[in-house]
Coordinates of C-alpha atoms in Angstrom, one line a residue:
Chain A
M1 CA 168.8 121.2 -60.5
E2 CA 170.5 124.4 -61.3
I3 CA 169.9 125.8 -57.4
L4 CA 170.5 123.0 -55.9
M5 CA 174.1 122.5 -57.4
S6 CA 174.8 126.1 -56.9
I7 CA 173.6 125.3 -53.0
L8 CA 176.4 122.8 -52.9
A9 CA 179.2 124.7 -54.8
G10 CA 178.9 127.3 -52.1
T11 CA 178.5 125.1 -49.1
L12 CA 181.7 123.3 -50.5
F13 CA 182.9 127.6 -51.2
A14 CA 182.2 128.0 -47.4
A15 CA 184.1 125.1 -45.8
G16 CA 186.9 125.0 -47.6
V17 CA 187.3 128.7 -46.8
Y18 CA 186.7 128.4 -43.0
L19 CA 189.3 125.2 -43.4
I20 CA 192.0 127.6 -44.8
L21 CA 191.5 130.5 -42.0
Q22 CA 192.8 127.3 -39.5
K23 CA 196.0 127.2 -38.6
Q24 CA 197.0 123.7 -39.1
L25 CA 198.5 123.3 -42.2
L26 CA 196.8 119.8 -42.9
K27 CA 193.1 121.6 -42.8
I28 CA 194.2 124.3 -45.0
V29 CA 195.5 121.6 -47.7
L30 CA 192.0 119.8 -47.3
G31 CA 190.5 123.3 -47.2
T32 CA 192.2 124.2 -50.5
A33 CA 191.1 121.0 -51.9
L34 CA 187.1 121.7 -51.1
L35 CA 187.6 124.9 -52.7
S36 CA 188.5 123.4 -55.7
H37 CA 185.5 120.5 -56.0
G38 CA 183.6 123.7 -54.7
A39 CA 185.2 125.2 -58.3
H40 CA 184.8 122.3 -60.7
L41 CA 181.2 122.2 -59.7
F42 CA 180.4 125.5 -60.1
I43 CA 181.5 125.7 -63.5
L44 CA 179.7 122.2 -64.4
T45 CA 176.4 124.4 -63.4
M46 CA 177.7 127.2 -65.6
G47 CA 177.3 125.3 -68.4
K48 CA 173.7 124.7 -67.5
L49 CA 172.4 121.2 -66.6
N50 CA 170.9 119.4 -69.6
R51 CA 170.1 115.7 -69.0
G52 CA 169.8 113.1 -72.0
A53 CA 170.9 115.7 -74.5
P54 CA 174.0 115.0 -76.7
P55 CA 177.1 117.6 -76.7
I56 CA 176.2 118.5 -80.5
L57 CA 175.1 121.8 -82.0
E58 CA 173.6 121.4 -85.5
K59 CA 171.1 123.0 -87.2
G60 CA 168.1 122.1 -86.3
I61 CA 168.7 120.8 -82.8
K62 CA 167.1 123.1 -79.8
I63 CA 168.7 121.3 -76.3
Y64 CA 171.9 120.1 -76.3
T65 CA 174.9 119.7 -73.6
D66 CA 177.3 122.4 -73.9
P67 CA 180.8 120.0 -74.0
L68 CA 182.9 123.5 -73.1
P69 CA 182.4 123.3 -69.4
Q70 CA 183.0 119.7 -69.1
A71 CA 186.1 120.0 -70.7
L72 CA 187.5 123.0 -68.8
I73 CA 186.4 121.0 -65.7
L74 CA 188.2 118.0 -66.6
T75 CA 191.8 119.7 -67.2
S76 CA 190.5 121.8 -64.0
I77 CA 190.6 118.5 -62.2
V78 CA 193.7 116.8 -63.2
I79 CA 195.9 120.1 -62.9
S80 CA 193.9 120.7 -58.8
F81 CA 194.7 116.8 -58.6
G82 CA 198.5 117.3 -58.9
V83 CA 198.7 120.1 -57.0
T84 CA 196.8 118.7 -54.1
S85 CA 199.2 115.8 -54.0
F86 CA 202.4 117.6 -54.4
L87 CA 200.7 120.0 -51.7
L88 CA 200.3 117.4 -49.2
V89 CA 203.9 115.8 -49.9
L90 CA 205.4 119.3 -49.2
A91 CA 203.1 119.8 -45.8
Y92 CA 204.5 116.6 -44.6
R93 CA 208.4 117.3 -45.3
T94 CA 207.7 120.6 -43.8
Y95 CA 206.4 119.4 -40.9
Q96 CA 209.7 117.2 -40.6
S97 CA 212.0 119.7 -41.2
N98 CA 210.3 122.6 -39.0
K99 CA 209.2 119.7 -36.6
T100 CA 206.0 121.7 -36.4
D101 CA 202.8 121.9 -38.9
M102 CA 201.1 125.5 -37.0
M103 CA 201.0 127.8 -39.0
D104 CA 201.7 130.8 -36.5
Q105 CA 205.5 129.1 -35.6
L106 CA 206.4 129.3 -39.7
R107 CA 206.6 132.6 -39.5
G108 CA 210.6 133.6 -39.6
T109 CA 212.7 135.9 -39.3
D110 CA 214.7 138.4 -41.4
D111 CA 218.0 137.5 -40.8
E112 CA 218.6 134.2 -42.2
Chain B
M1 CA 202.3 127.2 -92.3
M2 CA 204.1 130.1 -90.9
S3 CA 201.5 130.2 -88.3
N4 CA 202.8 126.8 -86.7
L5 CA 205.8 129.3 -86.1
V6 CA 203.7 130.6 -83.1
F7 CA 204.0 127.0 -81.1
L8 CA 207.5 126.5 -81.3
P9 CA 208.3 128.9 -78.6
I10 CA 206.3 126.8 -76.4
F11 CA 207.2 123.7 -77.6
I12 CA 211.0 123.7 -77.6
P13 CA 211.3 124.7 -73.9
L14 CA 208.3 122.1 -73.3
F15 CA 209.9 119.3 -75.4
F16 CA 213.7 119.5 -74.0
G17 CA 212.2 120.2 -70.7
V18 CA 210.5 116.5 -70.2
L19 CA 213.6 115.0 -72.2
L20 CA 216.2 116.5 -69.5
V21 CA 214.0 114.5 -67.3
F22 CA 215.8 111.6 -68.5
F23 CA 219.6 112.4 -67.6
N24 CA 219.3 113.8 -64.5
K25 CA 222.4 112.3 -64.1
K26 CA 224.5 113.7 -66.9
R27 CA 226.0 117.3 -66.0
K28 CA 227.9 117.8 -69.3
F29 CA 225.2 116.6 -71.6
T30 CA 222.6 118.4 -69.6
I31 CA 224.2 122.4 -69.1
T32 CA 225.3 121.6 -73.2
T33 CA 221.7 120.9 -74.2
S34 CA 220.3 123.8 -72.3
F35 CA 222.6 126.0 -74.2
F36 CA 221.4 124.6 -77.6
V37 CA 217.8 125.0 -76.0
V38 CA 218.0 128.6 -75.0
L39 CA 220.1 129.6 -78.0
L40 CA 217.4 128.0 -80.2
S41 CA 214.4 129.4 -78.6
L42 CA 216.3 132.9 -78.5
G43 CA 216.8 132.6 -82.3
I44 CA 213.2 131.5 -83.2
S45 CA 211.9 134.5 -81.1
I46 CA 214.2 136.5 -82.7
F47 CA 212.6 135.4 -86.1
L48 CA 208.9 135.7 -84.5
T49 CA 210.1 138.7 -83.8
Y50 CA 211.1 140.2 -87.4
Y51 CA 208.1 138.6 -88.3
V52 CA 205.5 140.2 -86.9
F53 CA 206.8 143.2 -86.9
T54 CA 207.2 143.4 -90.8
D55 CA 204.2 141.3 -92.0
G56 CA 201.7 141.4 -89.4
P57 CA 200.4 139.3 -86.4
L58 CA 200.3 135.5 -86.8
V59 CA 197.2 133.2 -85.6
L60 CA 197.8 129.3 -84.8
E61 CA 194.4 127.8 -84.8
T62 CA 195.5 124.6 -82.8
G63 CA 193.9 121.6 -84.5
G64 CA 192.0 123.4 -87.0
W65 CA 189.5 124.3 -85.1
S66 CA 188.8 128.2 -86.7
A67 CA 188.7 130.8 -83.9
P68 CA 186.0 130.9 -81.4
Y69 CA 185.6 127.1 -81.1
G70 CA 189.2 125.9 -81.0
I71 CA 191.9 127.5 -78.6
V72 CA 193.8 130.1 -80.8
L73 CA 197.6 130.8 -79.9
V74 CA 197.9 134.5 -80.8
A75 CA 201.3 135.9 -81.7
D76 CA 200.6 140.1 -81.7
Q77 CA 202.9 142.8 -81.3
L78 CA 203.0 142.6 -77.6
S79 CA 203.0 138.9 -77.4
V80 CA 206.5 138.8 -79.4
I81 CA 208.1 141.5 -77.3
M82 CA 207.1 139.5 -74.2
I83 CA 208.4 135.8 -75.8
L84 CA 211.5 137.7 -77.0
A85 CA 212.1 139.3 -73.7
V86 CA 211.7 135.8 -71.7
N87 CA 214.2 134.0 -73.9
I88 CA 216.6 136.9 -73.0
I89 CA 216.7 136.3 -69.7
A90 CA 216.7 132.7 -70.0
A91 CA 219.6 132.7 -72.2
A92 CA 221.3 135.0 -69.5
A93 CA 219.7 132.4 -66.3
A94 CA 221.3 129.7 -68.4
I95 CA 224.7 131.2 -68.5
F96 CA 224.5 132.3 -65.2
A97 CA 223.5 128.6 -64.5
L98 CA 227.5 127.7 -64.7
T99 CA 228.2 129.5 -61.7
S100 CA 225.1 128.6 -59.3
V101 CA 223.4 125.3 -60.4
T102 CA 225.1 122.8 -57.8
E103 CA 225.5 118.5 -59.1
K104 CA 222.6 118.5 -56.7
M105 CA 220.6 121.0 -58.0
I106 CA 220.8 119.1 -61.3
H107 CA 220.1 115.8 -59.6
H108 CA 216.6 117.8 -58.4
Y109 CA 215.7 118.3 -62.1
F110 CA 216.6 122.2 -62.1
Y111 CA 217.1 122.3 -65.8
P112 CA 213.6 120.2 -66.6
L113 CA 211.8 122.8 -64.6
F114 CA 213.7 125.8 -65.3
F115 CA 212.3 124.9 -69.4
L116 CA 208.9 124.2 -67.8
L117 CA 209.0 127.3 -66.4
I118 CA 209.9 129.3 -69.4
A119 CA 207.4 127.1 -71.6
G120 CA 204.5 127.9 -68.8
V121 CA 205.6 132.0 -69.0
S122 CA 206.1 131.7 -73.0
G123 CA 202.5 129.6 -73.2
A124 CA 200.8 132.6 -70.8
F125 CA 201.9 135.5 -73.3
L126 CA 200.7 133.5 -76.7
T127 CA 197.4 131.8 -75.8
G128 CA 194.2 134.0 -77.2
D129 CA 191.7 132.4 -74.8
L130 CA 191.1 133.0 -71.4
F131 CA 191.1 129.1 -69.5
N132 CA 194.1 128.5 -71.7
L133 CA 196.0 131.2 -69.7
F134 CA 195.2 129.6 -66.2
V135 CA 196.2 126.4 -67.4
F136 CA 199.6 127.9 -68.6
F137 CA 199.6 129.7 -65.3
E138 CA 199.4 126.2 -63.9
V139 CA 201.7 125.2 -65.9
L140 CA 204.6 128.1 -64.9
L141 CA 203.0 127.2 -61.1
M142 CA 204.3 124.0 -61.2
A143 CA 207.6 124.4 -62.4
S144 CA 207.8 127.4 -60.0
Y145 CA 206.6 125.1 -57.2
G146 CA 209.5 122.6 -58.2
L147 CA 212.5 125.9 -58.3
I148 CA 211.3 126.8 -55.3
I149 CA 212.3 123.9 -53.0
I150 CA 215.3 122.8 -54.8
G151 CA 217.9 122.6 -51.9
G152 CA 215.4 121.5 -49.4
S153 CA 216.3 124.0 -46.4
K154 CA 214.2 124.4 -43.5
H155 CA 213.1 127.9 -44.1
Q156 CA 212.6 127.0 -47.8
F157 CA 209.9 124.4 -47.1
R158 CA 208.4 127.3 -44.4
E159 CA 208.1 130.2 -47.2
S160 CA 207.5 127.8 -50.3
V161 CA 204.1 126.4 -48.4
K162 CA 202.7 129.7 -48.2
Y163 CA 204.1 131.1 -51.6
I164 CA 202.1 127.8 -52.8
L165 CA 199.0 127.8 -50.9
L166 CA 198.5 131.4 -51.7
N167 CA 198.9 131.2 -55.5
L168 CA 196.8 127.7 -55.3
F169 CA 193.9 129.8 -53.5
S170 CA 194.2 132.3 -56.4
S171 CA 194.2 129.7 -59.5
I172 CA 191.3 128.6 -58.1
L173 CA 189.3 131.9 -57.6
F174 CA 190.7 131.8 -61.4
V175 CA 188.5 129.4 -62.2
T176 CA 185.6 130.6 -61.0
T177 CA 186.0 134.2 -62.4
V178 CA 186.3 132.0 -65.6
A179 CA 183.1 130.4 -65.0
F180 CA 181.5 133.0 -64.0
L181 CA 182.4 135.0 -67.0
Y182 CA 181.6 131.5 -69.5
S183 CA 177.8 131.8 -68.0
V184 CA 177.3 136.1 -68.8
V185 CA 179.3 136.1 -71.7
G186 CA 179.0 132.3 -73.0
T187 CA 182.7 132.5 -74.1
V188 CA 186.5 131.9 -73.0
N189 CA 187.9 133.5 -76.1
M190 CA 189.8 136.5 -76.0
A191 CA 188.6 137.8 -79.0
Q192 CA 185.0 136.7 -78.1
L193 CA 185.1 138.1 -74.9
G194 CA 186.3 141.7 -76.0
E195 CA 183.6 141.7 -79.0
R196 CA 180.5 140.5 -77.0
V197 CA 181.4 142.7 -73.8
A198 CA 181.7 145.8 -76.1
E199 CA 178.0 144.8 -77.2
V200 CA 176.8 144.6 -74.1
E201 CA 178.7 148.1 -73.1
Q202 CA 180.4 146.2 -69.8
Q203 CA 177.3 145.7 -67.4
G204 CA 177.6 146.0 -64.1
I205 CA 177.8 142.0 -63.6
L206 CA 180.6 142.2 -65.8
T207 CA 182.3 144.9 -64.5
G208 CA 182.3 142.7 -61.0
I209 CA 183.5 140.1 -63.0
A210 CA 186.6 142.3 -64.1
I211 CA 187.2 143.4 -60.5
L212 CA 187.8 139.3 -59.5
L213 CA 190.1 138.9 -62.3
F214 CA 192.0 141.8 -61.1
I215 CA 192.0 140.1 -57.7
V216 CA 193.9 136.9 -59.4
F217 CA 196.0 138.5 -61.4
A218 CA 197.0 141.6 -58.4
T219 CA 197.7 138.3 -56.5
K220 CA 200.4 136.8 -59.1
G221 CA 201.5 140.4 -59.6
A222 CA 201.9 141.5 -55.8
L223 CA 200.1 144.3 -56.0
F224 CA 199.0 146.1 -52.5
P225 CA 197.3 144.6 -50.1
L226 CA 198.1 141.1 -51.8
Y227 CA 201.5 141.4 -52.2
F228 CA 202.8 140.0 -48.3
W229 CA 203.8 136.3 -49.9
L230 CA 206.2 138.0 -52.0
P231 CA 209.2 139.3 -50.4
K232 CA 210.0 136.5 -48.6
S233 CA 209.7 133.6 -50.6
Y234 CA 211.6 135.1 -53.6
I235 CA 214.6 135.6 -51.2
V236 CA 214.7 131.5 -49.9
P237 CA 215.7 130.0 -53.4
S238 CA 219.2 129.9 -54.9
P239 CA 219.7 133.2 -56.4
I240 CA 219.3 131.8 -60.1
V241 CA 215.7 131.1 -59.6
S242 CA 214.9 134.1 -57.0
A243 CA 216.2 136.4 -60.7
L244 CA 213.6 134.2 -62.7
F245 CA 210.6 134.4 -60.9
G246 CA 211.8 138.1 -60.0
A247 CA 212.2 138.6 -63.5
L248 CA 209.4 136.5 -64.9
L249 CA 206.7 135.7 -62.5
T250 CA 205.1 138.5 -61.6
K251 CA 205.3 139.9 -64.9
V252 CA 203.0 137.2 -66.2
G253 CA 200.4 138.8 -63.6
V254 CA 201.2 142.1 -65.1
Y255 CA 200.9 140.7 -68.9
S256 CA 197.8 139.8 -68.4
M257 CA 195.9 142.7 -66.5
L258 CA 198.1 144.6 -69.6
R259 CA 195.5 142.7 -72.1
V260 CA 192.5 141.6 -70.1
F261 CA 191.9 145.4 -69.6
T262 CA 192.4 146.4 -72.5
L263 CA 190.7 144.2 -74.5
I264 CA 188.2 142.6 -72.5
F265 CA 187.7 145.2 -70.2
S266 CA 187.6 148.7 -71.4
H267 CA 184.3 150.2 -71.1
K268 CA 184.1 151.4 -67.6
L269 CA 187.2 153.5 -67.4
E270 CA 186.3 155.8 -64.5
L271 CA 185.6 152.5 -62.5
T272 CA 188.1 149.6 -63.0
H273 CA 191.3 152.1 -63.9
T274 CA 190.8 154.4 -61.5
F275 CA 190.8 152.0 -59.1
F276 CA 194.0 150.8 -60.5
I277 CA 195.5 154.3 -60.1
W278 CA 195.2 153.9 -56.6
V279 CA 196.0 150.7 -55.8
A280 CA 199.0 151.5 -58.4
T281 CA 200.0 154.5 -55.5
L282 CA 199.4 152.3 -52.6
T283 CA 201.9 149.5 -54.1
M284 CA 204.9 151.8 -54.8
I285 CA 204.3 153.3 -51.5
I286 CA 204.5 149.8 -49.6
G287 CA 206.8 148.4 -51.7
V288 CA 209.4 151.5 -51.1
I289 CA 208.8 151.2 -47.2
G290 CA 209.3 147.5 -47.3
A291 CA 212.7 148.1 -49.6
L292 CA 214.0 150.5 -46.5
S293 CA 213.0 148.5 -43.8
T294 CA 215.4 145.9 -44.2
S295 CA 219.1 145.4 -43.8
N296 CA 218.9 141.9 -45.9
V297 CA 220.3 142.9 -49.6
K298 CA 217.9 139.8 -50.9
L299 CA 215.0 141.4 -49.4
I300 CA 215.7 145.2 -50.1
I301 CA 215.8 143.6 -53.9
A302 CA 213.1 141.5 -53.3
Y303 CA 210.5 144.3 -52.1
N304 CA 211.9 146.5 -55.1
I305 CA 209.7 144.3 -57.7
M306 CA 206.7 145.8 -55.6
P307 CA 206.9 149.8 -56.9
A308 CA 207.9 148.8 -60.3
I309 CA 204.8 146.7 -60.8
G310 CA 202.8 149.8 -59.1
F311 CA 204.5 151.8 -62.2
M312 CA 203.2 149.5 -64.6
L313 CA 199.8 149.3 -63.4
L314 CA 199.9 153.2 -63.2
G315 CA 200.2 153.2 -67.2
I316 CA 197.0 150.4 -67.4
G317 CA 195.5 152.8 -65.4
T318 CA 196.0 155.7 -67.1
F319 CA 195.1 153.9 -70.3
S320 CA 196.6 156.1 -73.0
A321 CA 198.6 155.1 -76.2
E322 CA 201.9 157.0 -74.3
S323 CA 200.9 155.8 -71.2
I324 CA 200.2 152.1 -72.4
A325 CA 204.0 152.6 -74.4
G326 CA 205.3 153.2 -71.1
T327 CA 203.9 150.0 -69.4
I328 CA 205.3 147.7 -71.7
Y329 CA 208.4 149.4 -72.1
Y330 CA 208.7 149.5 -68.1
L331 CA 208.0 145.5 -68.4
V332 CA 211.3 144.8 -70.7
H333 CA 213.0 147.2 -69.0
D334 CA 212.2 145.5 -65.4
M335 CA 212.5 141.9 -66.7
A336 CA 216.4 142.8 -67.7
I337 CA 216.9 145.1 -64.7
K338 CA 215.5 142.7 -61.9
A339 CA 217.5 139.2 -63.5
A340 CA 220.1 141.5 -63.6
L341 CA 220.0 142.8 -59.6
F342 CA 219.1 139.3 -58.5
F343 CA 222.0 137.5 -59.7
L344 CA 224.4 140.4 -58.5
V345 CA 222.7 140.4 -55.3
G346 CA 223.0 136.6 -55.1
L347 CA 226.9 136.9 -56.2
L348 CA 227.2 139.6 -53.4
A349 CA 225.8 137.3 -50.6
W350 CA 227.7 134.5 -51.7
H351 CA 231.1 136.2 -52.3
A352 CA 230.8 138.0 -48.3
G353 CA 229.3 134.7 -46.7
T354 CA 225.9 136.5 -45.7
S355 CA 222.7 138.4 -46.7
N356 CA 223.2 140.9 -43.8
L357 CA 223.9 144.3 -45.4
Q358 CA 225.6 145.2 -41.3
K359 CA 228.3 142.3 -42.3
M360 CA 229.5 143.4 -44.9
G361 CA 231.7 146.4 -46.5
G362 CA 234.6 147.1 -48.6
Y363 CA 234.4 144.3 -51.4
I364 CA 235.0 147.2 -53.6
K365 CA 238.5 145.7 -53.5
T366 CA 237.9 142.5 -53.4
A367 CA 235.1 142.5 -56.1
P368 CA 235.8 145.7 -58.0
L369 CA 233.8 144.9 -60.9
M370 CA 231.2 143.4 -59.4
G371 CA 230.7 146.8 -57.1
W372 CA 230.3 149.1 -60.4
M373 CA 228.1 146.7 -62.2
F374 CA 225.6 146.7 -58.9
F375 CA 226.4 150.9 -59.4
I376 CA 225.2 150.9 -62.6
A377 CA 222.0 148.3 -62.2
S378 CA 221.2 150.7 -59.1
L379 CA 221.0 153.4 -61.6
V380 CA 219.3 152.1 -64.5
L381 CA 216.2 150.6 -61.4
A382 CA 216.1 154.1 -60.3
G383 CA 215.7 155.4 -63.4
I384 CA 218.6 158.2 -63.7
P385 CA 218.9 159.0 -67.6
P386 CA 220.2 157.4 -69.9
F387 CA 219.3 154.4 -68.7
S388 CA 216.1 152.2 -69.9
G389 CA 214.5 152.9 -66.5
F390 CA 214.2 156.8 -67.1
I391 CA 212.7 156.2 -70.9
G392 CA 209.8 153.9 -69.2
K393 CA 209.4 156.3 -66.2
Y394 CA 209.1 159.4 -68.5
L395 CA 206.4 158.0 -70.6
L396 CA 204.5 156.4 -67.8
L397 CA 204.7 159.4 -65.8
R398 CA 204.0 162.2 -68.3
G399 CA 201.0 159.9 -69.3
A400 CA 199.6 159.7 -66.0
M401 CA 200.4 164.1 -66.0
D402 CA 198.4 164.5 -69.0
E403 CA 195.3 162.8 -67.3
G404 CA 195.7 164.7 -64.6
H405 CA 197.1 162.5 -62.6
Y406 CA 199.1 164.1 -60.1
I407 CA 199.1 162.6 -57.0
A408 CA 200.2 159.1 -58.4
A409 CA 202.9 160.7 -60.6
G410 CA 204.3 162.7 -57.8
V411 CA 204.3 159.4 -55.6
G412 CA 206.2 157.9 -58.1
L413 CA 208.7 160.2 -58.7
L414 CA 209.1 160.3 -54.8
S415 CA 209.3 156.4 -54.8
S416 CA 211.9 156.5 -57.7
L417 CA 214.1 158.7 -55.3
L418 CA 213.6 155.9 -52.4
I419 CA 214.3 153.4 -54.5
L420 CA 217.6 154.6 -55.8
F421 CA 218.1 155.5 -51.8
S422 CA 217.2 151.7 -50.9
V423 CA 219.7 150.0 -53.6
I424 CA 222.4 152.6 -53.1
R425 CA 222.3 152.0 -49.3
I426 CA 223.5 148.4 -50.2
F427 CA 226.4 149.7 -52.7
I428 CA 227.9 152.3 -49.9
G429 CA 227.4 149.7 -46.9
A430 CA 228.6 146.5 -49.0
F431 CA 231.4 147.7 -51.1
W432 CA 232.7 151.2 -49.8
G433 CA 234.6 151.5 -46.0
E434 CA 236.7 149.0 -44.2
L435 CA 236.7 145.5 -45.3
K436 CA 235.1 143.9 -42.7
E437 CA 235.3 140.8 -43.0
D438 CA 237.2 138.5 -45.4
P439 CA 235.2 137.1 -48.4
Q440 CA 234.3 133.8 -48.3
Q441 CA 234.2 132.8 -52.3
K442 CA 235.8 134.6 -55.1
V443 CA 232.7 135.8 -58.1
K444 CA 232.5 134.0 -60.8
S445 CA 232.8 135.1 -64.1
S446 CA 230.4 133.6 -65.7
G447 CA 227.9 135.1 -63.1
L448 CA 229.5 138.3 -63.7
T449 CA 229.2 137.9 -67.6
A450 CA 225.1 137.2 -67.1
S451 CA 224.3 140.4 -65.5
A452 CA 226.6 142.3 -67.8
I453 CA 225.0 141.0 -70.7
L454 CA 221.3 141.9 -68.8
L455 CA 223.0 145.3 -67.7
A456 CA 224.3 145.8 -71.4
I457 CA 220.8 145.1 -73.0
S458 CA 218.8 147.8 -70.6
I459 CA 221.5 150.4 -71.4
V460 CA 221.1 149.8 -75.3
L461 CA 217.1 149.9 -74.3
G462 CA 218.1 153.3 -72.7
V463 CA 220.4 154.8 -75.1
G464 CA 218.7 153.7 -78.2
A465 CA 215.2 154.2 -77.1
E466 CA 214.8 155.8 -80.6
W467 CA 215.4 152.5 -82.3
F468 CA 212.6 150.8 -79.9
Y469 CA 210.3 153.5 -79.2
P470 CA 208.6 152.8 -82.9
Y471 CA 207.6 148.8 -82.1
I472 CA 206.6 149.8 -78.9
Q473 CA 204.5 152.2 -80.1
A474 CA 202.8 149.8 -82.4
A475 CA 202.4 147.4 -79.5
A476 CA 200.6 149.8 -77.5
D477 CA 198.7 150.6 -80.5
S478 CA 197.0 147.5 -81.1
L479 CA 196.8 147.5 -77.4
I480 CA 194.8 150.8 -77.7
D481 CA 192.4 149.7 -80.2
P482 CA 190.8 145.8 -79.7
Q483 CA 189.4 145.9 -82.8
I484 CA 192.4 144.9 -84.6
Y485 CA 193.0 142.2 -81.8
I486 CA 189.2 141.1 -82.4
D487 CA 189.4 141.4 -86.2
F488 CA 192.3 139.3 -86.9
V489 CA 191.9 136.7 -84.7
L490 CA 188.5 136.1 -85.8
K491 CA 188.7 136.9 -89.4
E492 CA 185.9 138.7 -89.8

């Protein structure tokens, strides 16, 4: 199961990196979204996947789910959700004011 | 009971930042409150500093969960020095805001974002948990995303998209690295990380993770070769925002490196820290080349952030008690002087109506006070004795020489000279000679007051080095021996 999850996270990372190397702004934003999904899955996998075990550590209990990665992911998901929605609005406004969404035309010069 | 004090430098700006969201149409109330808040947190941070240096470090275990399980906030010597510096910058910025923050900016939530930025930066300095450090990074970055686009001009959007995308990418990398570290060491508490990494003597995989973390902090701190997003994105917003970014944001990256590479990853010095010295050297070179390459006054100052970061990294790379003390000294000095320079350059650009140096000239007649303040600021920046830049550089370079890093030290000396040249060029070009164009605006006195306060602090830091040095040295000593930090956080 861990191997499958790792491959999935890796695939998301690869697709995300491919997308952020594109020139179109919207694709880059989607790329960052995929990257953060990959990162979240990765955190989950790193805490070891146990099914049907409670997230409690007491004496005598051998199998338990590690609650920490879940707490970390929850925090991280909320943050990336906020940032992505902000980025989408920003990308739209940038497109409106600069009349282009291609990164190579968003370069600018020194004297402004 | 006293340990709750640690929470206040985060809580006060956070609380009032949220509160002021509801009063964005009330200019007077907002400004009065902002002064109240910065003075309150300045007072608390002074008390906190006093307390930590007399009674020892404070640890707050949030929610009553003891150290390795809960999230801890730690106020040790380094943290309180940084908190004090942040609050001084915030107070100066609140004064400068009187000149530069327009009605429109207040409507667009300048003050709430300003306080959230301060809360995020303070949190990053106080946290004792690596994942929590990421969270506070995000808090301050979110605030900075808001601040950088206030005004909404065409080139602001263009540059802020790059700024945000790059910071977002490095944040994702940060989370991934924390996950790696968690899977190898099984904790995210910094003290426990330090203990466990020391136990296994930082094996290969941990050094790999250390370098990943270095890449994350290097992106935030604008080190070579990850600096390219910085200069342009720092000059597009309003001068006060540039000053806050230049003074605080990159320094959080440096602080994180200082913390992580003394406390946790300090067992393979020949690999990581030697690498840092080369990166530091290249950063200094590229930074001064950038500063000399342009005639946009704001861009010159923005490029000057980089050599300063290079100097600080040189201190971390050298890793002796003296060089770490130098890094801390330089960190505090640089926060004050970068804010002052961004303020002055902002005032200059308003006064001249342009930021192109070639269109300026002779403003010493119309704004003499600003001109001489800029001159002093240039000397402070370059590290001319007796100002504060000299003390920091002296410690750093002597530390580097003692450890045999002659090339890095030589480049450091040369780059100081070129830094002086790059800023004096502004002084000569903008203030000397015949008046080329009539000034557009009068220089406002509150802007000059804010710069004067910060300049006075850098001068006091330099002239009174003997008074401050013992405290800086105490902070450096506690960093060089990570066991001190580990013991008082984990209470063993």
